Amino acid sequence: MTVLPQGSEISRRRLLQFGAAAGFLLGTGSLTGCAGPTGLPGPSTLTLALNRSLVSLDNKLNQFDAAVTVQRAVRQGLTAIGPETKPVLVLAERFEMTGPTEWTVRFREGIRYSDGSPVQVEDVATALKMYQQVQGSFVAGFFPEFPEVVPVDDRTFKMVSKKPIPILDSLMSMILITPAAQNKPEELQEGLGTGPYVVTKFNRGAGTYSLARNENYWGPAPQVDNVEVRFLPEESSRVIALRSGEVDVIDSITPDSREQLAGLPGVELQEASSLRLNQIFFNFRKPAGHPLADPRVRQALSMAIDGESLVRDVLVDSVTQAEGVTPSSLTGYYKTGEYVYDPEKAKATLAELGVKDLTLKIIWETGEFASDTSVMEALVEMFGKIGVKAELQQFEPGGNILAWRQGKQGDWDLLGNGYPSPTGLAITMLQGMYAGTPEKEATRDTYQGYVIPEVTAKIQAASAEADPARRTELLNEAQQAVWDTWPCAWAFVPKSVLAHRERVSNINLAPTNSYPLVDVRLEA
């Protein structure tokens, strides 16, 4: 984690934008629900303003990075991914591979839910079933298979699979544990957890949550008594709220806002490398004969995009253009190629393939990545230069974009989307995005309809390989095979950036774009 350099003036244009936002906030009183007498957060209350609506406090479907900060403050897994992107023990005191297809796990002594009830082996078994059964599961796709839980005693159990899962200790960091009787194959809005905080009230529609210290927490007690979570989709509103002290932390800020906040009294910026890949991804549910079903067409369209210009002029050098199908920050990354800008070749290739009068619909959800709207508008112009029309459809957070992505409602051609590897491993991202099968597609649990059996076989072989050297070799082959199908028109790797008031300390921002709330401190 790096503290960003300070010192930048605020432009008159931005001051006017912030002033308008300030008037809106003060006029509506939108943030005063958790405020003290001055309208500011109380001395023992931390207020977070997220750029996307947090619709659930478990992670079966809710996948954006900042949600992890709040979700893992209430619910925990057997393991977590530590600062060095290695698995660390949380609810487990032992998590050891004891055979080619067997892991042995033992709970920590004395771990309990917030009501004082003990964590049981059945809770783990049920959690695995619920994550597997929920339709559209974000997490399920990361598992090559779900292991069977075999109890040994009250605190010990084995996890047995048909094929080796050499990274199971990393994968289980994504399974948050809930009492078996309360777990369901759906997003959970409330319920017990083992984390340092409990939910005292929430409004899913508004994206607001109130958390209080868990007095029965099994670990070191959190230093902050209360946490308020707010949803502010407009970045100018979030920036003004931070500057005025009405909120303490804002996440996923754009390069423009980062520039405006740098050097301001009372505000600090933090940056971390990212495990996320942001993409302009093709719809792989197109029928045979459709232009986008041809990888040559997909490659030609990618040549219309001036990635260097987008990085420099739109994203202000806050990202790097991808050179593979996973971020270079992931363990197991392999450089497979580069996105080449060549609009003349793009036009010639499309003409050779008989593609004409092509119109593309590009969809995305607001806040999917920083400066998303500006990127999409630039794409329309770039595609236009090769004679391809493009239409934009933007979805508000909490809308129905999931149904569109699953092919259940509406048609589209390109999706602006971000996809993380929660484990820090390249194989996890490959498994989640590119190991689609006909069975998964039948329930719309593939990534945008990507089902290519040859690619899936390579990924599955790498996932089951226990020998590290051989696994690396297979992993490289799988990544090259994915690249050769041209799944993306363009992709880039962002940096994780957040801003906070100087009264907040110990925000240990990780590459997952999240941080442990239990570590955070507040000064008077």
Coordinates of C-alpha atoms in Angstrom, one line a residue:
M1 CA 0.0 0.0 0.0
T2 CA 1.3 3.5 -0.9
V3 CA 0.3 6.9 0.3
L4 CA -0.2 9.1 -2.8
P5 CA 1.9 12.2 -3.4
Q6 CA 0.1 15.4 -2.3
G7 CA -0.2 18.8 -4.0
S8 CA -2.7 19.8 -6.7
E9 CA -4.9 22.8 -7.3
I10 CA -8.7 22.5 -7.7
S11 CA -10.0 23.8 -11.0
R12 CA -12.8 26.4 -11.1
R13 CA -14.9 24.0 -13.1
R14 CA -14.6 21.3 -10.4
L15 CA -15.2 23.8 -7.6
L16 CA -18.5 24.7 -9.3
Q17 CA -19.4 21.0 -9.6
F18 CA -18.6 20.3 -6.0
G19 CA -20.4 23.5 -4.9
A20 CA -23.6 22.2 -6.6
A21 CA -23.2 18.8 -5.0
A22 CA -22.7 20.5 -1.6
G23 CA -25.9 22.4 -2.0
F24 CA -27.8 19.2 -2.8
L25 CA -26.4 17.4 0.2
L26 CA -27.1 20.3 2.6
G27 CA -30.5 20.9 1.1
T28 CA -31.7 17.3 1.4
G29 CA -29.9 16.3 4.6
S30 CA -29.1 13.0 2.9
L31 CA -26.3 12.1 5.3
T32 CA -27.5 13.4 8.6
G33 CA -29.1 10.2 9.8
C34 CA -25.9 9.0 11.5
A35 CA -24.5 12.4 12.3
G36 CA -23.7 14.1 15.6
P37 CA -25.0 17.5 16.7
T38 CA -22.8 19.2 14.1
G39 CA -24.1 17.0 11.2
L40 CA -20.7 15.2 11.2
P41 CA -20.2 11.5 12.2
G42 CA -19.9 11.0 16.0
P43 CA -16.5 10.4 17.6
S44 CA -17.0 6.6 17.7
T45 CA -18.8 6.3 14.3
L46 CA -17.1 5.5 11.0
T47 CA -19.2 6.5 7.9
L48 CA -18.4 4.9 4.6
A49 CA -19.9 6.2 1.3
L50 CA -19.8 3.5 -1.4
N51 CA -20.1 4.2 -5.2
R52 CA -22.3 1.1 -5.7
S53 CA -25.3 -0.1 -3.7
L54 CA -24.6 -2.8 -1.2
V55 CA -27.6 -5.0 -1.6
S56 CA -26.5 -7.9 0.6
L57 CA -24.3 -8.8 3.5
D58 CA -23.2 -12.1 2.1
N59 CA -21.4 -12.5 -1.2
K60 CA -23.2 -15.2 -3.2
L61 CA -24.2 -12.7 -5.9
N62 CA -22.7 -9.4 -4.7
Q63 CA -19.3 -9.1 -6.3
F64 CA -17.9 -5.6 -6.3
D65 CA -14.7 -5.1 -4.4
A66 CA -15.7 -2.6 -1.8
A67 CA -18.6 -4.8 -0.6
V68 CA -16.0 -7.2 0.8
T69 CA -15.0 -4.6 3.5
V70 CA -18.5 -4.6 4.9
Q71 CA -19.5 -8.2 4.3
R72 CA -16.4 -9.6 6.1
A73 CA -17.0 -7.4 9.0
V74 CA -20.2 -9.4 9.7
R75 CA -19.5 -12.8 8.3
Q76 CA -16.2 -14.7 8.0
G77 CA -14.7 -17.6 6.2
L78 CA -12.4 -20.4 7.3
T79 CA -9.6 -18.5 5.6
A80 CA -9.0 -15.0 4.1
I81 CA -6.6 -13.7 1.5
G82 CA -3.8 -11.8 3.4
P83 CA -1.8 -8.7 2.3
E84 CA 0.6 -10.8 0.3
T85 CA -2.3 -12.5 -1.5
K86 CA -1.7 -15.7 0.4
P87 CA -4.4 -17.6 2.4
V88 CA -4.4 -16.9 6.1
L89 CA -6.4 -18.7 8.8
V90 CA -9.5 -17.1 10.2
L91 CA -12.1 -19.5 11.6
A92 CA -9.8 -22.4 11.0
E93 CA -6.7 -23.1 13.1
R94 CA -5.7 -25.8 10.7
F95 CA -6.3 -26.2 7.0
E96 CA -4.0 -28.8 5.6
M97 CA -3.9 -30.9 2.4
T98 CA -3.7 -34.5 3.8
G99 CA -4.1 -36.4 0.5
P100 CA -4.3 -35.8 -3.2
T101 CA -8.1 -35.2 -3.0
E102 CA -8.5 -34.5 0.8
W103 CA -8.0 -31.5 3.1
T104 CA -8.3 -31.6 6.9
V105 CA -9.7 -28.6 8.7
R106 CA -10.0 -27.8 12.4
F107 CA -12.0 -24.9 13.8
R108 CA -10.3 -22.5 16.3
E109 CA -11.4 -23.2 19.8
G110 CA -14.2 -21.0 21.1
I111 CA -15.3 -19.4 17.9
R112 CA -19.0 -18.3 18.2
Y113 CA -21.6 -16.3 16.4
S114 CA -22.7 -13.0 17.7
D115 CA -25.5 -14.6 19.7
G116 CA -23.0 -16.8 21.5
S117 CA -23.9 -20.0 19.7
P118 CA -20.9 -22.2 18.4
V119 CA -19.9 -22.6 14.8
Q120 CA -20.6 -26.2 13.7
V121 CA -19.3 -28.4 10.9
E122 CA -22.8 -28.6 9.4
D123 CA -22.6 -24.8 8.9
V124 CA -19.7 -25.3 6.5
A125 CA -21.4 -28.1 4.6
T126 CA -24.6 -26.1 4.3
A127 CA -22.7 -23.0 3.1
L128 CA -21.1 -24.9 0.3
K129 CA -24.5 -26.2 -0.8
M130 CA -26.1 -22.7 -0.7
Y131 CA -23.3 -21.1 -2.8
Q132 CA -23.6 -23.9 -5.3
Q133 CA -27.4 -23.8 -5.6
V134 CA -28.0 -20.1 -5.9
Q135 CA -28.7 -19.1 -9.5
G136 CA -26.2 -16.6 -11.0
S137 CA -23.7 -17.3 -8.2
F138 CA -20.6 -15.2 -8.4
V139 CA -18.6 -17.5 -6.2
A140 CA -19.6 -20.9 -7.6
G141 CA -17.9 -20.4 -10.9
F142 CA -14.5 -20.2 -9.1
F143 CA -14.7 -23.8 -7.9
P144 CA -13.7 -26.6 -10.3
E145 CA -15.9 -28.7 -8.1
F146 CA -17.5 -28.4 -4.6
P147 CA -15.9 -30.7 -2.0
E148 CA -17.9 -32.9 0.3
V149 CA -17.6 -32.1 4.0
V150 CA -17.0 -35.2 6.2
P151 CA -17.2 -34.6 10.0
V152 CA -14.5 -36.1 12.2
D153 CA -15.5 -34.5 15.5
D154 CA -17.1 -31.3 16.8
R155 CA -14.2 -29.1 15.6
T156 CA -12.6 -31.2 12.8
F157 CA -13.7 -32.3 9.4
K158 CA -12.3 -33.4 6.0
M159 CA -13.1 -31.8 2.7
V160 CA -13.0 -34.5 0.0
S161 CA -13.2 -34.0 -3.8
K162 CA -13.2 -36.2 -6.8
K163 CA -10.2 -34.5 -8.4
P164 CA -7.4 -32.6 -6.6
I165 CA -8.1 -29.0 -5.7
P166 CA -4.6 -27.8 -4.7
I167 CA -5.8 -24.2 -4.0
L168 CA -8.8 -25.1 -1.8
D169 CA -7.5 -23.1 1.1
S170 CA -7.6 -20.0 -1.1
L171 CA -11.0 -20.8 -2.6
M172 CA -12.6 -21.3 0.8
S173 CA -11.8 -17.7 1.7
M174 CA -14.8 -16.8 -0.5
I175 CA -17.3 -19.0 1.5
L176 CA -18.7 -16.9 4.3
I177 CA -20.1 -19.0 7.2
T178 CA -23.7 -18.7 8.5
P179 CA -25.7 -20.9 10.8
A180 CA -27.0 -23.8 8.7
A181 CA -30.6 -23.3 9.8
Q182 CA -30.5 -19.6 8.6
N183 CA -28.7 -20.1 5.3
K184 CA -30.5 -20.1 2.0
P185 CA -29.6 -20.3 -1.7
E186 CA -30.1 -16.5 -2.0
E187 CA -28.6 -13.2 -0.9
L188 CA -28.9 -12.9 2.9
Q189 CA -30.1 -9.5 4.2
E190 CA -29.6 -10.3 7.8
G191 CA -28.7 -13.1 10.2
L192 CA -25.8 -14.1 12.4
G193 CA -22.1 -14.0 11.6
T194 CA -18.9 -14.5 13.5
G195 CA -17.4 -11.1 12.5
P196 CA -16.4 -8.2 14.6
Y197 CA -19.7 -6.3 13.8
V198 CA -23.4 -7.0 13.9
V199 CA -26.2 -5.5 11.8
T200 CA -28.5 -3.2 13.8
K201 CA -30.6 -1.9 10.9
F202 CA -30.6 -1.8 7.1
N203 CA -32.4 -0.6 4.0
R204 CA -31.6 -2.7 1.0
G205 CA -33.3 -0.4 -1.4
A206 CA -31.3 2.6 -0.2
G207 CA -28.1 0.7 0.2
T208 CA -27.7 1.8 3.9
Y209 CA -26.5 -0.4 6.7
S210 CA -25.8 0.3 10.4
L211 CA -23.3 -1.9 12.2
A212 CA -22.4 -2.1 15.9
R213 CA -19.5 -3.7 17.7
N214 CA -20.0 -7.5 18.3
E215 CA -19.7 -7.8 22.0
N216 CA -19.2 -11.6 21.7
Y217 CA -16.5 -11.4 19.0
W218 CA -14.0 -14.2 19.4
G219 CA -11.0 -12.1 18.2
P220 CA -9.5 -8.8 19.2
A221 CA -12.2 -6.2 19.8
P222 CA -12.7 -3.6 17.1
Q223 CA -11.7 -0.1 18.2
V224 CA -14.6 1.6 16.3
D225 CA -18.0 1.3 18.0
N226 CA -20.3 1.9 15.1
V227 CA -20.1 1.8 11.3
E228 CA -22.6 3.5 8.9
V229 CA -22.7 2.5 5.3
R230 CA -24.2 4.8 2.7
F231 CA -24.7 4.6 -1.0
L232 CA -23.9 7.8 -3.0
P233 CA -23.7 7.0 -6.7
E234 CA -22.7 10.5 -7.8
E235 CA -18.9 10.9 -7.3
S236 CA -19.2 14.7 -6.9
S237 CA -21.6 14.1 -4.0
R238 CA -19.2 11.6 -2.4
V239 CA -16.2 14.0 -2.8
I240 CA -18.1 16.9 -1.3
A241 CA -19.3 14.8 1.6
L242 CA -15.8 13.7 2.3
R243 CA -14.4 17.2 2.1
S244 CA -17.1 18.5 4.5
G245 CA -16.5 15.7 7.0
E246 CA -20.0 14.2 6.6
V247 CA -18.4 10.9 5.6
D248 CA -15.0 9.4 6.5
V249 CA -14.1 7.1 3.6
I250 CA -15.0 7.0 -0.1
D251 CA -13.8 4.2 -2.4
S252 CA -13.0 3.7 -6.1
I253 CA -12.5 7.3 -7.0
T254 CA -11.7 8.5 -10.5
P255 CA -8.4 10.0 -11.6
D256 CA -10.1 13.4 -11.8
S257 CA -11.3 13.3 -8.2
R258 CA -8.0 12.0 -7.0
E259 CA -6.3 15.0 -8.5
Q260 CA -8.8 17.3 -6.8
L261 CA -8.4 15.7 -3.4
A262 CA -4.6 15.5 -3.4
G263 CA -3.2 18.0 -0.9
L264 CA -6.5 19.1 0.6
P265 CA -6.2 19.6 4.4
G266 CA -7.8 16.8 6.4
V267 CA -7.9 14.4 3.5
E268 CA -5.6 11.5 2.8
L269 CA -5.4 9.2 -0.3
Q270 CA -4.3 5.6 -0.4
E271 CA -3.5 3.4 -3.4
A272 CA -2.9 -0.3 -3.9
S273 CA -2.3 -2.6 -6.8
S274 CA -5.4 -4.4 -8.1
L275 CA -6.5 -8.0 -8.6
R276 CA -9.2 -6.8 -11.0
L277 CA -9.5 -6.8 -14.8
N278 CA -11.8 -4.3 -16.4
Q279 CA -13.0 -5.4 -19.8
I280 CA -15.1 -4.6 -22.8
F281 CA -16.4 -8.1 -23.1
F282 CA -18.2 -9.7 -26.1
N283 CA -21.5 -11.5 -25.8
F284 CA -20.8 -15.2 -26.5
R285 CA -24.5 -16.1 -26.8
K286 CA -24.7 -15.0 -30.4
P287 CA -26.0 -17.7 -32.8
A288 CA -23.7 -19.3 -35.4
G289 CA -23.5 -17.0 -38.4
H290 CA -23.7 -13.8 -36.4
P291 CA -20.6 -11.6 -37.0
L292 CA -19.6 -11.6 -33.3
A293 CA -19.6 -15.4 -33.3
D294 CA -16.4 -15.2 -35.4
P295 CA -13.2 -14.6 -33.5
R296 CA -11.8 -12.8 -36.6
V297 CA -14.5 -10.2 -36.3
R298 CA -13.9 -9.8 -32.6
Q299 CA -10.2 -9.3 -33.2
A300 CA -11.0 -6.8 -36.0
L301 CA -13.3 -4.8 -33.7
S302 CA -10.6 -4.7 -31.0
M303 CA -8.3 -3.0 -33.5
A304 CA -10.7 0.0 -33.6
I305 CA -9.9 0.8 -30.0
D306 CA -7.1 3.2 -29.3
G307 CA -6.2 1.8 -25.9
E308 CA -3.1 4.0 -25.3
S309 CA -5.3 7.1 -25.9
L310 CA -7.9 5.8 -23.4
V311 CA -5.2 5.2 -20.8
R312 CA -3.6 8.5 -21.3
D313 CA -6.5 10.9 -22.0
V314 CA -9.5 9.4 -20.4
L315 CA -8.1 7.4 -17.5
V316 CA -5.2 9.8 -16.9
D317 CA -2.6 7.0 -16.6
S318 CA -4.3 5.5 -13.6
V319 CA -4.5 2.1 -15.3
T320 CA -2.4 -0.1 -17.4
Q321 CA -3.5 -1.8 -20.7
A322 CA -3.9 -5.5 -20.3
E323 CA -1.4 -7.8 -22.0
G324 CA -3.2 -11.0 -21.2
V325 CA -6.5 -12.4 -20.0
T326 CA -5.6 -11.8 -16.3
P327 CA -3.9 -8.9 -14.5
S328 CA -0.2 -9.1 -14.2
S329 CA -0.5 -8.8 -10.5
L330 CA -2.0 -12.3 -10.2
T331 CA 0.1 -15.3 -9.2
G332 CA 0.3 -17.4 -12.4
Y333 CA -0.2 -14.6 -14.8
Y334 CA 1.1 -15.2 -18.4
K335 CA 1.6 -12.5 -21.0
T336 CA -0.4 -13.7 -24.1
G337 CA -0.4 -10.7 -26.4
E338 CA -1.2 -7.0 -26.8
Y339 CA -4.2 -5.0 -28.0
V340 CA -3.1 -3.3 -31.2
Y341 CA -4.7 -0.1 -32.5
D342 CA -5.0 -0.3 -36.3
P343 CA -8.3 1.1 -37.6
E344 CA -7.4 0.7 -41.3
K345 CA -6.7 -3.0 -40.8
A346 CA -9.9 -3.3 -38.8
K347 CA -12.0 -1.8 -41.7
A348 CA -10.2 -4.0 -44.2
T349 CA -10.7 -7.2 -42.2
L350 CA -14.4 -6.5 -41.7
A351 CA -14.8 -5.9 -45.4
E352 CA -12.9 -9.1 -46.3
L353 CA -15.3 -11.0 -43.9
G354 CA -18.3 -9.5 -45.5
V355 CA -19.4 -7.6 -42.4
K356 CA -21.2 -4.4 -43.1
D357 CA -23.9 -2.2 -41.5
L358 CA -22.9 -3.5 -38.1
T359 CA -24.4 -1.9 -35.0
L360 CA -23.2 -2.7 -31.5
K361 CA -25.1 -2.3 -28.3
I362 CA -22.8 -1.6 -25.3
I363 CA -24.2 -2.1 -21.8
W364 CA -22.7 -1.5 -18.4
E365 CA -23.7 -0.6 -14.8
T366 CA -22.9 2.9 -13.4
G367 CA -19.9 2.7 -11.2
E368 CA -18.6 -0.5 -12.7
F369 CA -15.2 1.2 -12.9
A370 CA -13.9 4.7 -12.6
S371 CA -14.7 7.0 -15.5
D372 CA -16.9 4.3 -17.1
T373 CA -19.2 6.7 -18.9
S374 CA -16.3 8.6 -20.5
V375 CA -14.7 5.3 -21.7
M376 CA -18.0 4.2 -23.3
E377 CA -18.5 7.5 -25.0
A378 CA -15.0 7.3 -26.4
L379 CA -15.7 3.8 -27.7
V380 CA -18.7 5.0 -29.7
E381 CA -16.5 7.5 -31.5
M382 CA -13.7 4.9 -32.1
F383 CA -16.1 2.3 -33.6
G384 CA -17.6 5.1 -35.7
K385 CA -14.2 5.7 -37.4
I386 CA -14.3 2.2 -38.8
G387 CA -17.9 2.4 -40.0
V388 CA -19.5 0.6 -37.0
K389 CA -22.3 2.2 -35.2
A390 CA -22.5 1.8 -31.4
E391 CA -25.4 2.4 -29.0
L392 CA -25.0 2.8 -25.2
Q393 CA -27.3 1.5 -22.5
Q394 CA -26.4 2.4 -19.0
F395 CA -28.0 0.6 -16.0
E396 CA -28.3 2.1 -12.6
P397 CA -27.0 0.2 -9.6
G398 CA -29.5 -2.3 -8.2
G399 CA -31.2 -2.5 -11.6
N400 CA -31.8 -5.5 -13.8
I401 CA -28.5 -5.7 -15.6
L402 CA -28.0 -9.3 -14.2
A403 CA -30.9 -10.5 -16.3
W404 CA -29.4 -8.9 -19.4
R405 CA -26.0 -10.4 -18.7
Q406 CA -27.6 -13.9 -18.3
G407 CA -29.4 -13.5 -21.6
K408 CA -32.8 -13.5 -20.0
Q409 CA -33.8 -10.0 -20.9
G410 CA -32.7 -7.9 -23.8
D411 CA -29.9 -8.4 -26.3
W412 CA -26.5 -6.7 -26.3
D413 CA -23.1 -7.1 -28.0
L414 CA -20.4 -5.7 -25.6
L415 CA -20.4 -5.4 -21.8
G416 CA -18.4 -3.0 -19.7
N417 CA -17.5 -5.1 -16.7
G418 CA -14.9 -5.6 -14.0
Y419 CA -13.9 -9.0 -12.7
P420 CA -11.6 -9.7 -9.8
S421 CA -9.7 -12.7 -8.6
P422 CA -10.6 -12.8 -4.9
T423 CA -7.8 -15.3 -4.3
G424 CA -5.0 -13.4 -6.0
L425 CA -4.5 -16.4 -8.3
A426 CA -4.8 -16.4 -12.1
I427 CA -6.4 -19.9 -12.1
T428 CA -9.3 -18.6 -10.1
M429 CA -10.1 -15.9 -12.6
L430 CA -9.8 -18.3 -15.5
Q431 CA -12.0 -20.8 -13.7
G432 CA -14.7 -18.2 -13.0
M433 CA -14.7 -16.6 -16.5
Y434 CA -13.7 -19.2 -19.1
A435 CA -14.4 -22.7 -17.8
G436 CA -18.0 -22.6 -18.9
T437 CA -19.9 -25.9 -19.7
P438 CA -23.2 -26.6 -21.4
E439 CA -24.6 -27.5 -18.0
K440 CA -23.6 -24.2 -16.5
E441 CA -25.0 -22.4 -19.5
A442 CA -28.4 -24.2 -19.1
T443 CA -28.8 -22.3 -15.8
R444 CA -27.1 -19.1 -17.2
D445 CA -24.2 -19.6 -14.8
T446 CA -21.5 -19.1 -17.4
Y447 CA -19.6 -15.8 -17.9
Q448 CA -21.6 -14.0 -20.7
G449 CA -22.2 -17.4 -22.4
Y450 CA -18.5 -18.2 -22.9
V451 CA -18.5 -22.0 -23.5
I452 CA -15.5 -23.3 -25.5
P453 CA -14.8 -27.0 -24.5
E454 CA -11.2 -26.9 -25.6
V455 CA -10.5 -24.0 -23.3
T456 CA -12.5 -25.5 -20.4
A457 CA -10.5 -28.7 -20.7
K458 CA -7.2 -26.8 -20.4
I459 CA -8.4 -24.8 -17.4
Q460 CA -9.7 -27.9 -15.6
A461 CA -6.4 -29.7 -16.2
A462 CA -4.5 -26.8 -14.7
S463 CA -6.9 -26.6 -11.7
A464 CA -6.4 -30.3 -10.8
E465 CA -2.6 -30.4 -11.3
A466 CA -0.8 -30.7 -7.9
D467 CA 2.7 -30.3 -9.2
P468 CA 3.5 -26.5 -9.2
A469 CA 5.8 -26.6 -12.2
R470 CA 3.4 -28.6 -14.4
R471 CA 0.5 -26.5 -13.2
T472 CA 2.3 -23.4 -14.4
E473 CA 2.9 -24.9 -17.8
L474 CA -0.8 -25.9 -18.1
L475 CA -1.9 -22.5 -16.8
N476 CA 0.2 -20.7 -19.5
E477 CA -1.4 -22.9 -22.2
A478 CA -4.9 -22.2 -20.9
Q479 CA -4.3 -18.4 -20.9
Q480 CA -3.0 -18.4 -24.5
A481 CA -6.0 -20.5 -25.6
V482 CA -8.4 -18.0 -24.1
W483 CA -6.6 -15.0 -25.7
D484 CA -6.8 -16.7 -29.1
T485 CA -10.6 -16.6 -28.9
W486 CA -10.6 -12.8 -28.5
P487 CA -13.2 -12.6 -25.7
C488 CA -12.5 -8.8 -25.1
A489 CA -12.5 -5.9 -27.4
W490 CA -10.2 -4.2 -24.8
A491 CA -9.2 -4.7 -21.2
F492 CA -7.2 -2.8 -18.6
V493 CA -6.0 -3.2 -15.0
P494 CA -7.0 -0.4 -12.6
K495 CA -5.4 0.7 -9.4
S496 CA -7.4 0.6 -6.1
V497 CA -7.7 4.2 -4.8
L498 CA -9.6 5.5 -1.8
A499 CA -9.8 8.7 0.2
H500 CA -10.4 9.2 3.9
R501 CA -10.5 11.9 6.5
E502 CA -7.3 12.2 8.5
R503 CA -9.1 11.2 11.7
V504 CA -9.2 7.7 10.3
S505 CA -6.2 5.5 10.6
N506 CA -5.1 1.9 10.0
I507 CA -7.0 1.5 6.8
N508 CA -4.9 -1.4 5.4
L509 CA -6.0 -1.2 1.8
A510 CA -5.3 -4.5 0.0
P511 CA -5.1 -5.4 -3.7
T512 CA -8.7 -6.7 -3.3
N513 CA -9.8 -3.1 -2.9
S514 CA -10.9 -3.8 0.6
Y515 CA -9.6 -3.6 4.1
P516 CA -10.4 -5.2 7.5
L517 CA -12.8 -2.9 9.5
V518 CA -11.6 -4.4 12.7
D519 CA -8.2 -2.7 12.2
V520 CA -9.6 0.8 11.6
R521 CA -9.0 3.5 14.3
L522 CA -10.7 6.8 14.8
E523 CA -9.1 9.9 16.4
A524 CA -11.1 12.5 18.2

